[in-house]
Amino acid sequence: METFKDTVKIADKITVGSDRMVLFAGPCAAESYDICMETGSKVKELCEKLDIQYVFKSSFDKANRTSSGSYRGPSREGGLEILSRVKKELQVPIVTDVHESYQCAEVAEVADVLQIPAFLCRQTDLLKAAARTGKAVKIKKGQFMAPEDMKYAVDKVRGEGNNNVFLTERGASFGYHTLIVDIRSLPIMRQFTPVIFDVTHSVQQPGGKGGSSGGQREFAPFLARAAAAAGVDGFFIETHPDPDKALSDGPNMIPLHQMEDFLKMLKRHWEVAASH
């Protein structure tokens, strides 16, 4: 099985698919400037200590919540203002989700990477609009998609003249409220682009708590180590100072105070795989 040879440049010092591990991490939703700064500051400090490339992640809008009563975010304007301030203060690149084609140009004024949510990975107009911004496009594999079929999502972005596109694995639907990770999907997709493993959403239980999603964060280390051994280019991890009080995806986020040990473990396993 062949491996994709090119890299994807996100910022001057951040390259996906290189010989350095990359981390996309932050709170699920941009609940507030203070939470984003607390989280981003700590993760940046850890990444500098461990020689990991870091991109701050948070969403200004969670448009795919289980219930219409669930928290969605601080609004597009307010959320982008928070992300812009975090980017300026921490001097790190930003990744955030886009859900509608019309959002892409405005979001690209702040974000360095536009993330296409898993549910929307087949939405041609959204993919093309994200591509036309010229920013890097990070596509999450749909829970309903075969890994080999993600090639066509990648082709939609490249068809607009944007080669800065890469994929993310986040598990596949397995019955109700359950996801499984097929490790074979990682080398399959690595034929097309660099691949990131989404640690926290792979242990999500979609709709598993009635009007909201549940999660089993206790399994995150096991899946993360397996993905590292398979040879992914980096990881997506949502983290929060107090996940049990987070306004979105708390059950599957890694507590911020556990991130140092988690990243040290992950880096060890990633380096072993990279050396082979």
XYZ file of N, CA and C in Angstrom:
828
model
N 0.844 -1.198 0.000
C 0.000 0.000 0.000
C 0.876 1.244 0.000
N 0.671 2.123 -0.973
C 1.479 3.321 -1.084
C 1.045 4.377 -0.069
N 1.971 5.262 0.246
C 1.698 6.345 1.188
C 1.830 7.679 0.477
N 0.886 8.578 0.748
C 0.918 9.913 0.168
C 2.205 10.618 0.597
N 2.899 11.235 -0.350
C 4.237 11.761 -0.076
C 4.279 13.245 0.281
N 3.302 14.022 -0.157
C 3.373 15.473 0.052
C 2.955 15.856 1.465
N 3.264 17.070 1.838
C 2.872 17.607 3.136
C 1.846 18.714 2.933
N 1.199 19.107 4.017
C 0.217 20.191 3.987
C 0.704 21.288 4.925
N 0.861 22.487 4.385
C 1.350 23.605 5.183
C 0.182 24.389 5.753
N 0.179 24.563 7.060
C -0.883 25.302 7.747
C -0.447 26.724 8.074
N 0.767 26.858 8.524
C 1.337 28.161 8.863
C 2.838 28.074 8.620
N 3.539 29.167 8.847
C 4.969 29.195 8.545
C 5.734 28.059 9.213
N 5.332 27.704 10.414
C 6.088 26.689 11.158
C 5.282 25.430 11.450
N 4.125 25.280 10.808
C 3.259 24.125 11.068
C 3.016 23.381 9.757
N 3.470 22.132 9.710
C 3.296 21.303 8.519
C 2.759 19.940 8.922
N 1.677 19.526 8.289
C 1.090 18.215 8.546
C 1.677 17.218 7.553
N 2.139 16.088 8.078
C 2.750 15.077 7.233
C 4.261 15.142 7.220
N 4.819 15.944 8.117
C 6.272 16.077 8.209
C 6.802 15.104 9.253
N 8.032 15.329 9.695
C 8.639 14.454 10.693
C 8.375 14.945 12.112
N 7.404 15.857 12.274
C 7.029 16.328 13.604
C 5.542 16.114 13.814
N 5.196 15.614 14.978
C 3.805 15.391 15.337
C 3.078 16.727 15.452
N 1.806 16.738 15.057
C 0.996 17.953 15.154
C -0.235 17.669 16.012
N -0.625 18.649 16.799
C -1.778 18.521 17.687
C -2.772 19.644 17.420
N -4.038 19.270 17.226
C -5.146 20.215 17.148
C -5.926 20.055 18.449
N -5.948 21.078 19.280
C -6.542 20.894 20.605
C -7.091 22.192 21.165
N -8.146 22.030 21.980
C -8.774 23.152 22.659
C -10.149 22.726 23.133
N -10.919 23.626 23.716
C -12.267 23.283 24.169
C -13.193 23.084 22.972
N -14.167 22.196 23.108
C -15.073 21.903 22.005
C -15.705 23.176 21.463
N -16.358 23.925 22.321
C -16.995 25.181 21.934
C -16.246 26.354 22.556
N -16.219 27.464 21.826
C -15.576 28.679 22.343
C -16.511 29.331 23.358
N -16.622 28.699 24.517
C -17.578 29.145 25.546
C -17.301 30.569 26.001
N -16.021 30.873 26.164
C -15.626 32.208 26.617
C -14.159 32.424 26.280
N -13.774 33.689 26.253
C -12.375 34.024 26.023
C -11.492 33.438 27.122
N -11.945 33.510 28.362
C -11.131 33.041 29.484
C -10.861 31.540 29.400
N -11.884 30.745 29.086
C -11.686 29.302 28.993
C -10.775 28.963 27.813
N -10.977 29.657 26.694
C -10.118 29.416 25.535
C -8.662 29.765 25.845
N -8.443 30.870 26.527
C -7.080 31.285 26.841
C -6.427 30.367 27.864
N -7.189 29.978 28.887
C -6.638 29.065 29.886
C -6.227 27.753 29.242
N -7.097 27.232 28.402
C -6.823 25.954 27.749
C -5.690 26.085 26.744
N -5.789 27.082 25.879
C -4.774 27.254 24.847
C -3.394 27.548 25.409
N -3.328 28.348 26.454
C -2.034 28.674 27.068
C -1.350 27.433 27.608
N -2.119 26.598 28.298
C -1.547 25.388 28.880
C -1.100 24.407 27.809
N -1.953 24.197 26.801
C -1.586 23.235 25.758
C -0.396 23.737 24.946
N -0.345 25.033 24.671
C 0.811 25.573 23.956
C 2.092 25.338 24.754
N 2.034 25.593 26.050
C 3.198 25.373 26.921
C 3.660 23.919 26.854
N 2.714 22.980 26.909
C 3.055 21.559 26.847
C 3.652 21.188 25.498
N 3.088 21.726 24.429
C 3.579 21.396 23.092
C 4.988 21.940 22.869
N 5.272 23.121 23.390
C 6.631 23.656 23.279
C 7.609 22.793 24.056
N 7.188 22.316 25.203
C 8.026 21.454 26.036
C 8.305 20.118 25.368
N 7.302 19.584 24.648
C 7.405 18.242 24.062
C 7.749 18.258 22.579
N 8.002 19.441 22.024
C 8.314 19.582 20.595
C 7.194 19.009 19.721
N 5.990 19.492 19.982
C 4.817 19.119 19.192
C 4.282 20.378 18.520
N 3.984 20.301 17.252
C 3.374 21.431 16.542
C 1.939 21.605 17.047
N 1.550 22.860 17.304
C 0.248 23.086 17.939
C -0.639 24.034 17.142
N -1.902 23.612 16.960
C -2.951 24.433 16.357
C -4.117 24.474 17.348
N -4.547 25.668 17.730
C -5.647 25.801 18.683
C -6.972 25.509 17.994
N -7.813 24.702 18.660
C -9.117 24.349 18.113
C -10.239 24.760 19.046
N -11.266 25.396 18.497
C -12.522 25.587 19.200
C -13.562 25.992 18.165
N -14.821 25.721 18.453
C -15.899 25.986 17.500
C -16.711 27.210 17.916
N -16.962 28.111 16.956
C -17.808 29.274 17.244
C -19.281 28.898 17.187
N -19.592 27.775 16.522
C -20.976 27.316 16.431
C -20.988 25.801 16.341
N -21.805 25.157 17.167
C -21.994 23.710 17.105
C -23.361 23.465 16.479
N -23.385 23.409 15.157
C -24.656 23.363 14.426
C -25.277 21.975 14.393
N -24.560 20.963 14.863
C -25.063 19.584 14.768
C -25.348 18.970 16.141
N -25.827 19.808 17.075
C -26.138 19.304 18.402
C -27.325 18.347 18.358
N -27.405 17.446 19.345
C -28.476 16.459 19.402
C -29.839 17.123 19.529
N -29.925 18.101 20.428
C -31.193 18.761 20.730
C -31.136 20.238 20.369
N -32.276 20.796 19.967
C -32.317 22.225 19.653
C -32.093 23.076 20.893
N -32.222 22.469 22.080
C -31.994 23.203 23.318
C -30.556 23.178 23.787
N -29.694 22.439 23.090
C -28.290 22.341 23.492
C -27.523 23.620 23.144
N -26.493 23.893 23.908
C -25.653 25.071 23.675
C -24.943 24.950 22.334
N -25.015 25.993 21.515
C -24.389 25.972 20.200
C -23.100 26.765 20.135
N -22.958 27.768 20.967
C -21.766 28.586 20.896
C -22.093 30.055 21.087
N -21.086 30.923 21.012
C -21.276 32.342 21.300
C -21.745 33.163 20.094
N -22.150 32.539 18.999
C -22.549 33.181 17.744
C -21.323 33.338 16.850
N -21.592 33.513 15.553
C -20.477 33.616 14.616
C -19.607 34.829 14.925
N -20.238 35.978 15.102
C -19.460 37.189 15.351
C -18.697 37.109 16.664
N -19.400 36.717 17.735
C -18.749 36.636 19.035
C -17.686 35.559 19.083
N -17.965 34.411 18.475
C -17.003 33.314 18.475
C -15.760 33.638 17.687
N -15.926 34.237 16.518
C -14.758 34.601 15.716
C -13.928 35.680 16.405
N -14.577 36.560 17.159
C -13.839 37.566 17.919
C -12.980 36.898 18.992
N -13.549 35.895 19.683
C -12.772 35.152 20.678
C -11.579 34.467 20.025
N -11.825 33.785 18.918
C -10.746 33.057 18.239
C -9.669 34.014 17.728
N -10.082 35.165 17.246
C -9.114 36.149 16.770
C -8.225 36.647 17.909
N -8.826 36.873 19.072
C -8.048 37.337 20.232
C -7.082 36.255 20.707
N -7.555 35.007 20.730
C -6.694 33.897 21.145
C -5.511 33.755 20.192
N -5.793 33.839 18.904
C -4.729 33.733 17.897
C -3.668 34.808 18.102
N -4.129 36.028 18.362
C -3.205 37.142 18.543
C -2.411 37.005 19.836
N -3.092 36.637 20.918
C -2.430 36.554 22.220
C -1.445 35.386 22.297
N -1.843 34.236 21.778
C -1.013 33.034 21.901
C -0.047 32.851 20.737
N -0.299 33.589 19.645
C 0.538 33.447 18.453
C 0.556 31.991 17.968
N -0.643 31.431 17.809
C -0.792 30.072 17.293
C -1.825 30.083 16.171
N -1.727 29.125 15.242
C -2.761 29.004 14.210
C -4.077 28.530 14.832
N -5.170 28.729 14.092
C -6.508 28.403 14.563
C -7.196 27.460 13.583
N -7.914 26.460 14.124
C -8.810 25.638 13.316
C -10.205 25.719 13.932
N -11.217 25.860 13.083
C -12.600 25.876 13.555
C -13.498 25.316 12.470
N -14.699 24.889 12.873
C -15.641 24.273 11.940
C -16.375 25.308 11.101
N -16.714 24.906 9.880
C -17.675 25.659 9.069
C -18.799 24.693 8.698
N -20.026 25.182 8.742
C -21.182 24.337 8.461
C -21.952 24.751 7.220
N -21.734 25.992 6.780
C -22.459 26.523 5.623
C -21.457 27.168 4.671
N -21.749 27.070 3.369
C -20.838 27.625 2.361
C -20.580 29.109 2.584
N -21.633 29.853 2.966
C -21.488 31.303 3.101
C -20.567 31.699 4.248
N -20.304 30.777 5.188
C -19.450 31.095 6.330
C -17.967 31.113 5.970
N -17.589 30.415 4.908
C -16.180 30.104 4.680
C -15.294 31.336 4.528
N -15.706 32.285 3.703
C -14.863 33.457 3.458
C -14.637 34.256 4.735
N -15.698 34.449 5.521
C -15.564 35.224 6.757
C -14.698 34.491 7.773
N -14.920 33.196 7.932
C -14.144 32.410 8.895
C -12.677 32.372 8.499
N -12.408 32.320 7.195
C -11.026 32.253 6.711
C -10.230 33.512 7.033
N -10.911 34.614 7.372
C -10.199 35.820 7.780
C -9.540 35.651 9.141
N -10.025 34.672 9.907
C -9.482 34.410 11.252
C -8.743 33.077 11.294
N -9.376 32.030 10.777
C -8.847 30.673 10.916
C -7.789 30.362 9.865
N -6.829 29.550 10.256
C -5.796 29.062 9.338
C -6.206 27.741 8.698
N -7.124 27.042 9.363
C -7.629 25.757 8.874
C -9.150 25.762 9.003
N -9.846 25.412 7.930
C -11.296 25.254 7.977
C -11.604 23.768 8.113
N -12.338 23.428 9.154
C -12.665 22.032 9.416
C -14.070 21.718 8.906
N -14.173 20.660 8.112
C -15.464 20.197 7.615
C -15.958 19.094 8.546
N -17.078 19.308 9.242
C -17.582 18.292 10.166
C -17.901 16.977 9.452
N -17.836 15.880 10.212
C -18.018 14.551 9.636
C -19.354 14.404 8.919
N -20.421 14.932 9.514
C -21.739 14.817 8.891
C -21.806 15.510 7.530
N -20.891 16.453 7.275
C -20.963 17.288 6.083
C -19.877 16.983 5.063
N -19.174 15.871 5.235
C -18.000 15.603 4.402
C -18.327 15.329 2.937
N -19.602 15.113 2.615
C -20.002 14.904 1.220
C -20.624 16.157 0.598
N -20.715 17.245 1.358
C -21.387 18.448 0.882
C -20.492 19.197 -0.104
N -20.734 18.997 -1.370
C -19.857 19.513 -2.419
C -19.688 21.026 -2.348
N -20.786 21.766 -2.220
C -20.682 23.227 -2.204
C -19.865 23.723 -1.021
N -20.018 23.067 0.133
C -19.252 23.463 1.318
C -17.765 23.187 1.114
N -17.433 22.022 0.595
C -16.033 21.666 0.348
C -15.389 22.636 -0.643
N -16.119 22.959 -1.698
C -15.570 23.848 -2.714
C -15.414 25.277 -2.176
N -16.379 25.724 -1.387
C -16.283 27.064 -0.813
C -15.093 27.164 0.148
N -14.898 26.123 0.958
C -13.740 26.096 1.865
C -12.444 26.099 1.070
N -12.401 25.321 0.005
C -11.195 25.239 -0.820
C -10.843 26.584 -1.436
N -11.861 27.314 -1.879
C -11.610 28.571 -2.585
C -11.055 29.677 -1.679
N -11.117 29.487 -0.369
C -10.517 30.475 0.534
C -8.997 30.431 0.464
N -8.448 29.311 -0.010
C -7.002 29.153 -0.041
C -6.418 28.654 1.264
N -7.242 28.560 2.300
C -6.767 28.054 3.578
C -6.724 26.527 3.553
N -5.990 25.927 4.490
C -5.964 24.475 4.601
C -7.357 23.971 4.973
N -7.744 22.833 4.415
C -9.060 22.257 4.664
C -8.878 20.889 5.325
N -9.456 20.753 6.497
C -9.370 19.532 7.297
C -10.739 18.848 7.252
N -10.828 17.690 6.609
C -12.103 17.014 6.430
C -12.197 15.828 7.386
N -13.234 15.818 8.194
C -13.478 14.662 9.048
C -14.221 13.589 8.260
N -13.767 12.355 8.382
C -14.455 11.246 7.721
C -15.813 11.026 8.368
N -16.850 10.969 7.537
C -18.176 10.732 8.061
C -18.281 9.395 8.768
N -19.110 9.344 9.803
C -19.323 8.107 10.547
C -19.951 7.032 9.667
N -20.443 7.422 8.528
C -21.155 6.547 7.597
C -20.329 6.249 6.345
N -19.064 6.716 6.313
C -18.251 6.639 5.096
C -17.222 5.526 5.161
N -17.042 4.846 4.030
C -15.905 3.935 3.882
C -14.649 4.776 3.698
N -13.534 4.391 4.298
C -12.338 5.241 4.209
C -11.874 5.477 2.782
N -11.996 4.474 1.907
C -11.551 4.664 0.531
C -12.387 5.699 -0.225
N -13.631 5.910 0.228
C -14.497 6.883 -0.445
C -14.168 8.324 -0.076
N -13.323 8.519 0.931
C -12.933 9.888 1.293
C -12.032 10.516 0.231
N -11.511 9.696 -0.665
C -10.724 10.226 -1.781
C -11.530 11.250 -2.581
N -12.841 11.020 -2.705
C -13.653 11.902 -3.535
C -13.885 13.254 -2.862
N -13.946 13.258 -1.537
C -14.032 14.528 -0.817
C -12.740 15.325 -1.006
N -11.612 14.642 -0.928
C -10.320 15.289 -1.153
C -10.249 15.857 -2.569
N -10.724 15.080 -3.539
C -10.683 15.525 -4.941
C -11.513 16.786 -5.157
N -12.621 16.931 -4.420
C -13.454 18.132 -4.556
C -12.674 19.383 -4.144
N -11.870 19.267 -3.107
C -11.057 20.405 -2.661
C -9.934 20.671 -3.655
N -9.241 19.631 -4.049
C -8.125 19.808 -4.990
C -8.619 20.307 -6.349
N -9.849 19.970 -6.681
C -10.417 20.422 -7.947
C -10.566 21.929 -8.029
N -10.561 22.596 -6.873
C -10.630 24.063 -6.825
C -9.240 24.698 -6.790
N -8.205 23.874 -6.975
C -6.844 24.393 -7.006
C -6.187 24.500 -5.645
N -6.792 23.898 -4.623
C -6.243 23.951 -3.265
C -5.759 22.551 -2.880
N -4.456 22.380 -2.790
C -3.883 21.084 -2.429
C -3.641 20.940 -0.934
N -3.926 21.987 -0.162
C -3.727 21.928 1.290
C -4.964 21.324 1.948
N -5.116 20.024 1.787
C -6.270 19.309 2.324
C -5.784 18.037 3.004
N -6.416 17.688 4.118
C -6.050 16.452 4.814
C -7.273 15.907 5.539
N -7.180 14.658 5.993
C -8.322 13.923 6.525
C -8.174 13.630 8.009
N -9.317 13.395 8.636
C -9.359 13.059 10.062
C -10.281 11.871 10.280
N -9.812 10.892 11.021
C -10.627 9.731 11.412
C -11.280 10.002 12.755
N -12.607 9.720 12.864
C -13.307 9.950 14.122
C -14.269 8.809 14.469
N -14.043 7.635 13.865
C -14.875 6.493 14.193
C -16.026 6.310 13.224
N -16.605 5.120 13.256
C -17.716 4.780 12.373
C -18.893 4.298 13.216
N -20.103 4.597 12.762
C -21.302 4.190 13.487
C -21.384 2.669 13.577
N -21.715 2.186 14.759
C -21.806 0.750 15.006
C -23.033 0.534 15.890
N -24.174 0.345 15.244
C -25.402 0.291 16.022
C -25.778 1.675 16.509
N -26.620 1.734 17.531
C -27.075 3.011 18.060
C -26.157 3.526 19.159
N -25.868 4.822 19.134
C -25.106 5.503 20.195
C -23.690 4.976 20.367
N -23.153 4.302 19.363
C -21.825 3.718 19.519
C -20.986 3.943 18.270
N -19.703 4.220 18.473
C -18.745 4.336 17.384
C -17.634 3.304 17.591
N -17.089 2.834 16.502
C -15.884 2.010 16.581
C -14.842 2.604 15.640
N -13.583 2.334 15.915
C -12.500 2.784 15.055
C -11.927 1.570 14.339
N -11.989 1.591 13.031
C -11.362 0.563 12.205
C -9.965 1.067 11.860
N -8.960 0.506 12.490
C -7.593 0.985 12.307
C -7.157 0.892 10.843
N -7.768 -0.014 10.088
C -7.430 -0.115 8.665
C -7.715 1.186 7.923
N -8.658 1.982 8.448
C -9.010 3.223 7.755
C -7.839 4.201 7.715
N -6.938 4.122 8.683
C -5.840 5.078 8.760
C -4.853 4.910 7.605
N -4.301 3.706 7.374
C -3.428 3.568 6.195
C -4.174 3.695 4.871
N -5.457 3.330 4.841
C -6.222 3.491 3.597
C -6.296 4.967 3.223
N -6.678 5.818 4.176
C -6.795 7.247 3.876
C -5.436 7.906 3.706
N -4.400 7.310 4.319
C -3.057 7.895 4.206
C -2.505 7.787 2.782
N -3.203 7.033 1.930
C -2.834 6.987 0.519
C -3.165 8.295 -0.197
N -4.129 9.046 0.350
C -4.633 10.240 -0.321
C -4.100 11.538 0.253
N -3.925 11.574 1.577
C -3.514 12.796 2.273
C -2.861 12.406 3.592
N -2.229 13.358 4.286
C -1.896 13.133 5.697
C -3.180 12.864 6.482
N -3.045 12.161 7.613
C -4.221 11.762 8.396
C -4.036 12.128 9.867
N -5.084 12.708 10.432
C -5.138 13.048 11.854
C -6.129 12.109 12.532
N -5.826 11.713 13.757
C -6.760 10.874 14.513
C -7.462 11.721 15.572
N -8.780 11.710 15.527
C -9.611 12.443 16.486
C -9.825 11.558 17.716
N -9.060 11.840 18.739
C -9.085 11.012 19.950
C -10.436 11.119 20.664
N -10.922 12.333 20.849
C -12.084 12.523 21.720
C -13.405 12.151 21.058
N -13.577 12.452 19.773
C -14.849 12.093 19.152
C -14.936 10.607 18.827
N -13.810 9.919 18.821
C -13.843 8.471 18.619
C -14.400 7.734 19.830
N -14.426 8.401 20.981
C -15.023 7.785 22.176
C -16.359 8.439 22.521
N -16.870 9.242 21.602
C -18.186 9.854 21.789
C -19.281 8.792 21.650
N -20.404 9.014 22.327
C -21.601 8.189 22.172
C -22.709 9.099 21.649
N -22.823 9.220 20.305
C -23.759 10.188 19.719
C -25.193 9.992 20.216
N -25.751 11.039 20.789
C -27.113 10.976 21.306
C -27.284 10.025 22.470
N -26.191 9.608 23.071
C -26.230 8.552 24.077
C -26.802 8.939 25.426
N -27.076 10.241 25.628
C -27.646 10.691 26.902
C -29.026 11.312 26.692
N -29.742 10.754 25.719
C -31.069 11.295 25.443
C -30.977 12.530 24.577
N -31.046 13.697 25.175
C -30.994 14.944 24.421
C -29.596 15.446 24.169
N -28.591 14.687 24.549
C -27.206 15.087 24.303
C -26.353 13.840 24.120
N -25.123 14.042 23.676
C -24.219 12.919 23.454
C -23.453 12.558 24.721
N -23.180 11.283 24.866
C -22.346 10.819 25.964
C -20.930 10.561 25.468
N -20.134 9.934 26.288
C -18.759 9.633 25.903
C -18.091 8.732 26.908
N -17.010 8.082 26.476
C -16.253 7.166 27.333
C -14.782 7.541 27.263
N -14.444 8.655 27.917
C -13.072 9.144 27.802
C -12.048 8.177 28.374
N -12.490 7.201 29.184
C -11.540 6.245 29.734
C -10.882 5.382 28.660
N -11.518 5.312 27.471
C -10.950 4.515 26.391
C -10.059 5.332 25.458
N -9.986 6.635 25.665
C -9.201 7.496 24.784
C -7.724 7.088 24.697
N -7.049 6.757 25.808
C -5.631 6.396 25.698
C -5.394 5.157 24.838
N -6.301 4.197 24.900
C -6.119 2.959 24.144
C -6.236 3.210 22.641
N -7.251 3.976 22.250
C -7.426 4.273 20.830
C -6.311 5.176 20.324
N -5.883 6.121 21.148
C -4.810 7.030 20.737
C -3.511 6.272 20.503
N -3.196 5.328 21.383
C -1.974 4.542 21.202
C -2.052 3.680 19.945
N -3.210 3.122 19.683
C -3.383 2.299 18.478
C -3.189 3.138 17.224
N -3.755 4.348 17.227
C -3.600 5.231 16.070
C -2.143 5.656 15.896
N -1.465 5.942 17.004
C -0.048 6.306 16.928
C 0.763 5.174 16.317
N 0.474 3.949 16.737
C 1.195 2.788 16.208
C 0.928 2.589 14.721
N -0.257 2.998 14.276
C -0.612 2.846 12.861
C 0.066 3.887 11.980
N 0.620 4.933 12.597
C 1.393 5.901 11.832
C 0.658 7.132 11.377
N -0.249 7.682 12.202
C -0.919 8.926 11.832
C 0.044 10.112 11.960
N -0.355 11.237 11.379
C 0.508 12.419 11.368
C 0.295 13.322 12.572
N -0.800 13.113 13.269
C -1.071 13.937 14.434
C -2.406 13.590 15.037
N -2.832 14.409 15.992
C -4.008 14.086 16.786
C -4.884 15.312 16.998
N -6.166 15.045 17.129
C -7.172 16.052 17.449
C -7.715 15.678 18.823
N -7.568 16.577 19.786
C -7.997 16.287 21.154
C -8.739 17.493 21.713
N -9.972 17.295 22.129
C -10.675 18.374 22.814
C -10.427 18.257 24.308
N -10.136 19.391 24.926
C -9.787 19.423 26.341
C -10.402 20.652 26.984
N -10.541 20.592 28.295
C -11.280 21.645 29.019
C -10.830 21.624 30.476
N -10.784 22.785 31.141
C -10.392 22.802 32.555
C -11.317 21.973 33.444
N -12.586 21.864 33.082
C -13.549 21.092 33.867
C -14.586 20.494 32.909
N -14.259 19.372 32.248
C -15.152 18.808 31.239
C -16.571 18.541 31.733
N -16.723 18.196 32.997
C -18.062 17.907 33.519
C -18.956 19.140 33.544
N -18.356 20.322 33.445
C -19.130 21.558 33.404
C -19.092 22.218 32.025
N -18.432 21.546 31.068
C -18.346 22.096 29.717
C -19.730 22.153 29.085
N -19.916 23.098 28.189
C -21.218 23.301 27.567
C -21.429 22.446 26.323
N -20.394 21.721 25.909
C -20.503 20.861 24.734
C -19.481 19.729 24.825
N -19.937 18.499 24.588
C -19.055 17.321 24.485
C -18.204 17.050 25.729
N -18.676 17.428 26.881
C -17.906 17.203 28.099
C -17.527 15.754 28.365
N -18.443 14.766 28.164
C -18.132 13.391 28.528
C -16.964 12.760 27.787
N -16.604 13.305 26.616
C -15.491 12.691 25.896
C -14.250 13.577 25.813
N -14.273 14.740 26.472
C -13.078 15.594 26.490
C -12.089 15.139 27.556
N -10.811 15.388 27.285
C -9.749 15.070 28.243
C -9.592 16.246 29.208
N -9.632 16.014 30.514
C -9.420 17.121 31.462
C -8.071 17.795 31.226
N -8.040 19.095 31.303
C -6.822 19.844 31.009
C -5.661 19.417 31.895
N -5.937 19.106 33.161
C -4.840 18.739 34.066
C -4.241 17.372 33.728
N -4.897 16.596 32.881
C -4.372 15.287 32.471
C -3.626 15.350 31.140
N -3.639 16.498 30.506
C -3.083 16.589 29.158
C -1.578 16.365 29.103
N -0.847 16.776 30.112
C 0.605 16.586 30.066
C 0.953 15.106 30.009
N 0.401 14.312 30.908
C 0.684 12.879 30.892
C 0.168 12.230 29.612
N -0.989 12.682 29.147
C -1.579 12.115 27.936
C -0.665 12.390 26.738
N -0.182 13.622 26.613
C 0.663 13.972 25.474
C 2.033 13.310 25.553
N 2.576 13.168 26.735
C 3.854 12.469 26.879
C 3.719 11.023 26.418
N 2.641 10.369 26.834
C 2.378 8.996 26.409
C 2.235 8.909 24.892
N 1.462 9.836 24.351
C 1.193 9.837 22.916
C 2.470 10.074 22.116
N 3.285 11.012 22.576
C 4.522 11.338 21.855
C 5.470 10.144 21.844
N 5.557 9.405 22.944
C 6.435 8.221 22.983
C 6.015 7.208 21.930
N 4.729 6.923 21.874
C 4.245 5.921 20.925
C 4.353 6.433 19.490
N 4.116 7.714 19.283
C 4.228 8.281 17.945
C 5.671 8.199 17.448
N 6.626 8.473 18.314
C 8.026 8.445 17.910
C 8.486 7.044 17.546
N 7.988 6.047 18.264
C 8.343 4.657 17.925
C 7.850 4.317 16.522
N 6.577 4.684 16.250
C 6.017 4.406 14.923
C 6.759 5.182 13.844
N 7.089 6.438 14.128
C 7.774 7.271 13.134
C 9.161 6.734 12.802
N 9.811 6.130 13.790
C 11.158 5.600 13.564
C 11.151 4.387 12.645
N 9.982 3.792 12.457
C 9.865 2.627 11.569
C 9.271 2.990 10.224
